[in-house]
Structure formats: structure tokens, C-alpha cells
Amino acid sequence: MLMFLKFRNFSHSIKSTRLKNQNPCFELFRFCHFDSKLGLGSSSLTPTLSPQKPQNNVAIFWDLDNKPPKTVSPFEAAIKLKTAVCSFGFVKYMVAYANRHAFSYVPQVVREERKQRKSLNQLENKGVIKPVEPYLCRVCGRNFYNNEKFINHFKQIHEREQQKRLNQIESARGKRRVMLVGKYAMKMQKYKNAARDILTPKVGYGLADELKRAGFWVRTVLDKPQAADVALKDHMVDMMDKRRAECFVLVSDDSDFVHVLKEAKSRCLKTVVVGDVNDGALKRVADAGFSWQEILMGKAKKDAETVVGRWKDRDVLKRLEWTYDPEVEKNLHGMVYEFDNYESKDECDGNDSEDGDIDNIPDGDDVGCLQKEDARGWWELDSNPEVTSSQSC
């Protein structure tokens, strides 16, 4: 039995030695720490890098009363805006303010699309035209060649099923409610994705829902003049006081926000304006400005990189900038004078001990005059010639 254990240990040591010789990386892993994402067979053995410098937090404030999305859908406009602003840092806050009328407003482009869809439905009912591809129900998978029949099918079956699920979840409590939410989560999400393209919103054109889907925090204010502007200003100032963001992006053309942008710049915060007025008051005050056309075309994202580089250069120059402080200069000049006076005194004492010559030592009046003359800073120049002559003794 003892011989068997010795033979087993001996064979195990031989196998481990062969393994180290065949793949020396195993021995290296014992003493070095590599990234956990790298596998044992990975060819790259780069050690873990130090954490990157955290990016600046960016906050987006959207004045929907002044600048609602008109040419494109609200969801697409919000995503394009977020993509362009990402170049300035990490987008942490996205806020939109508007009153009730802004959410009930329907743009002209959406009205024309609805009229065109209505006329097509009438032609399909009469049999004049037939769609090239059938209308596919993305919930159950059925095909329809008539749009009105397709919408009726969706409302009568899937909309009722969705309402039943919501009622069950609303009536349940505790653990049962959690189980129902988990059970119906995928079906409810599937219904929402399909209903977004099929059903027409009852109020407006779904501005609030689309912005929420894009990640915006949407707030409805009272139907009072300038209510949205006041709420937006207060929110921006509150975030400035708490230093929650280093870059503020304002989507508006309203000149009432000029004072808020000036306040942000006085606190050394970056400001960006998105609006259609090229030479507006906001763009003249802000650090950078873009139009909606540049946001939608993707040009703003490229220009944002140039703006960030310009900001970095300005920060470097500001750190290297020399600032003049009279008190510091006076103290520094006094310390230099005392040091020079101390050295001259030591030299004079050495000359007295060696040569005994005291003819070159100035008397008390001369020393006082020199102290008065040297005590002044290099920047303090006397414009009165009488005072100059009296001080020069």
C-alpha cells in the first residue's frame, strides 16, 4: 500500500511537470493577475488596465412647449438627440416639460398621414385597390388584406385580452401579484409593440408615451403662461446647486433661458443649445449650438467631438494661466529682501573681523532709506518726483 501511494505521487508530479513545460502560461497565471474575461487558451495575456477616468455627467432639458418634434416621430427624435449628446459625456438625466396642450397637439405631418390612411381604407373596402403584402398581426400571426378588418380583429381580441391581464394584476395583492406580473410580462410587451403601429392614440399622437419609451422623464405642468419655462428653470438651477451634471443641454429657442445659461457658465459648467434659430440669444451665450437638422442627420455627433477637444484645450490653458495676487507678491518680495539683507550683514561682519575696515558700512540713515526703497514692490511706481527724490535721500 505504501509503495502504491509513492508511485501515485511520483506519477502526479511527472504529469504536472509535463503540463508546465507544454504550456508555461499555467505557471504564469499563479503569480500574475489577468483579466477575468480572457480564457486560458487566449493568445492575449494583457494584464488588467487601470480604470478609466469617469466621464462627465450630461443632463438634457427639453422645452416641449417651444420645441416639439414635428418632422419625425418623438421616439426617433429622442434617440437621435441622445446619440448626439453622448459625445459630451454620460447622459444621466433626460427631462421634458410641457403643459396639457402640447401633448394633445397633432403636427401637420401626422394629420396628413392619417387622412391618407383613411382614404386608402375606403378604397380597400370598395375593392378598388388591394395591398401587395397582407397586414400581419404581430400578436397571433394572422394575415389580413383589409386594414379595417385587421384593426377590428386587434381591438376585439388582443385589446380585450390585454385589459383582462391588467385587471387581474390590479386586483391581485402580495405574492400573487408578483407572479402575475412575471407571467404576463412578455405578452404585455408584445401587445404594446404591436399596438404602437396599429392603434391611433386617443389624445394627440403619443408624444408622452414615445418620449418615456426613449428614456425621458416627462412632466406635465399647469395650463398657465410660462409654467413649463419656470419649472424647467427651477429644475436646472436645482441640479446646478447639487452638482449632479457637468454639461447641460437645452432644447429650446426661448430667450428666457439666457439667464440660466449665464448662471451655468459662471459656475464653470458646459452649456449646449439645440434649436432652429441660427443666431439666437441662447446660441450666442452657450458654449455650443446645433440645429435639429444637424441632430437628425448625424452631423452634430461629429461636430461634438471637435467641441469636446476645444473644451479640453481651454481647461488646460486655464490651469496654466498665471494669476496676479498683490498680497502674495508683497509677502514674497519681503521674504526675498530679508534674505538679501541677512546675506549682506554676514558679509559685512566678515569684512570687519578680517580687515577691520568700516568705512564702507552705511550709517543708520542710509540703511533706513534703503529699507524704505526696497520695501516697496516692483509694481509700485511713484509718479510724484518730489516723493522720489526725498526717498532716495
CSV table of N, CA and C in Angstrom, one decimal, residues 54-59 82-92 246-247 249 301 304 308 311:
chain,number,residue,atom,x,y,z
A,54,PRO,N,-13.6,58.7,-15.1
A,54,PRO,CA,-15.1,58.8,-15.3
A,54,PRO,C,-15.4,60.0,-16.2
A,55,GLN,N,-16.4,59.8,-17.0
A,55,GLN,CA,-16.9,60.8,-17.9
A,55,GLN,C,-17.8,61.8,-17.2
A,56,ASN,N,-17.9,63.0,-17.8
A,56,ASN,CA,-18.8,64.0,-17.3
A,56,ASN,C,-20.3,63.6,-17.4
A,57,ASN,N,-21.0,63.9,-16.4
A,57,ASN,CA,-22.5,63.6,-16.5
A,57,ASN,C,-23.2,64.7,-17.3
A,58,VAL,N,-24.1,64.3,-18.2
A,58,VAL,CA,-24.8,65.2,-19.1
A,58,VAL,C,-26.3,65.2,-18.7
A,59,ALA,N,-26.9,66.3,-18.7
A,59,ALA,CA,-28.3,66.5,-18.4
A,59,ALA,C,-29.0,67.2,-19.6
A,82,LYS,N,-30.2,61.9,-28.0
A,82,LYS,CA,-29.4,61.2,-27.1
A,82,LYS,C,-28.1,60.7,-27.7
A,83,THR,N,-28.1,60.2,-28.9
A,83,THR,CA,-26.9,59.7,-29.6
A,83,THR,C,-25.9,60.8,-29.8
A,84,ALA,N,-26.4,62.0,-30.2
A,84,ALA,CA,-25.6,63.2,-30.5
A,84,ALA,C,-24.9,63.7,-29.2
A,85,VAL,N,-25.7,63.7,-28.1
A,85,VAL,CA,-25.3,64.3,-26.9
A,85,VAL,C,-24.3,63.3,-26.1
A,86,CYS,N,-24.3,62.1,-26.5
A,86,CYS,CA,-23.4,61.1,-25.8
A,86,CYS,C,-21.9,61.5,-26.0
A,87,SER,N,-21.6,62.3,-27.0
A,87,SER,CA,-20.2,62.7,-27.2
A,87,SER,C,-19.7,63.6,-26.2
A,88,PHE,N,-20.6,64.3,-25.5
A,88,PHE,CA,-20.2,65.2,-24.4
A,88,PHE,C,-20.0,64.5,-23.1
A,89,GLY,N,-20.4,63.3,-22.9
A,89,GLY,CA,-20.2,62.5,-21.7
A,89,GLY,C,-21.4,61.5,-21.5
A,90,PHE,N,-21.5,61.1,-20.3
A,90,PHE,CA,-22.6,60.1,-20.0
A,90,PHE,C,-23.9,60.8,-19.7
A,91,VAL,N,-24.9,60.4,-20.5
A,91,VAL,CA,-26.2,61.0,-20.4
A,91,VAL,C,-26.9,60.4,-19.2
A,92,LYS,N,-27.0,61.1,-18.1
A,92,LYS,CA,-27.6,60.6,-16.9
A,92,LYS,C,-29.0,61.1,-16.7
A,246,GLU,N,-22.2,68.0,-15.2
A,246,GLU,CA,-21.2,69.0,-15.6
A,246,GLU,C,-21.5,69.6,-17.0
A,247,CYS,N,-22.4,69.1,-17.7
A,247,CYS,CA,-22.8,69.6,-19.0
A,247,CYS,C,-24.3,69.7,-19.1
A,249,VAL,N,-27.6,70.4,-21.5
A,249,VAL,CA,-28.1,70.5,-22.9
A,249,VAL,C,-29.5,71.0,-22.9
A,301,LYS,N,-23.1,64.9,-34.0
A,301,LYS,CA,-22.3,64.0,-33.3
A,301,LYS,C,-20.8,64.1,-33.7
A,304,ALA,N,-19.6,67.5,-32.3
A,304,ALA,CA,-19.5,67.4,-30.9
A,304,ALA,C,-18.1,67.0,-30.4
A,308,VAL,N,-15.7,69.1,-27.9
A,308,VAL,CA,-15.1,68.5,-26.7
A,308,VAL,C,-13.6,68.7,-26.7
A,311,TRP,N,-12.9,72.2,-25.6
A,311,TRP,CA,-13.1,72.4,-24.2
A,311,TRP,C,-11.9,71.9,-23.4
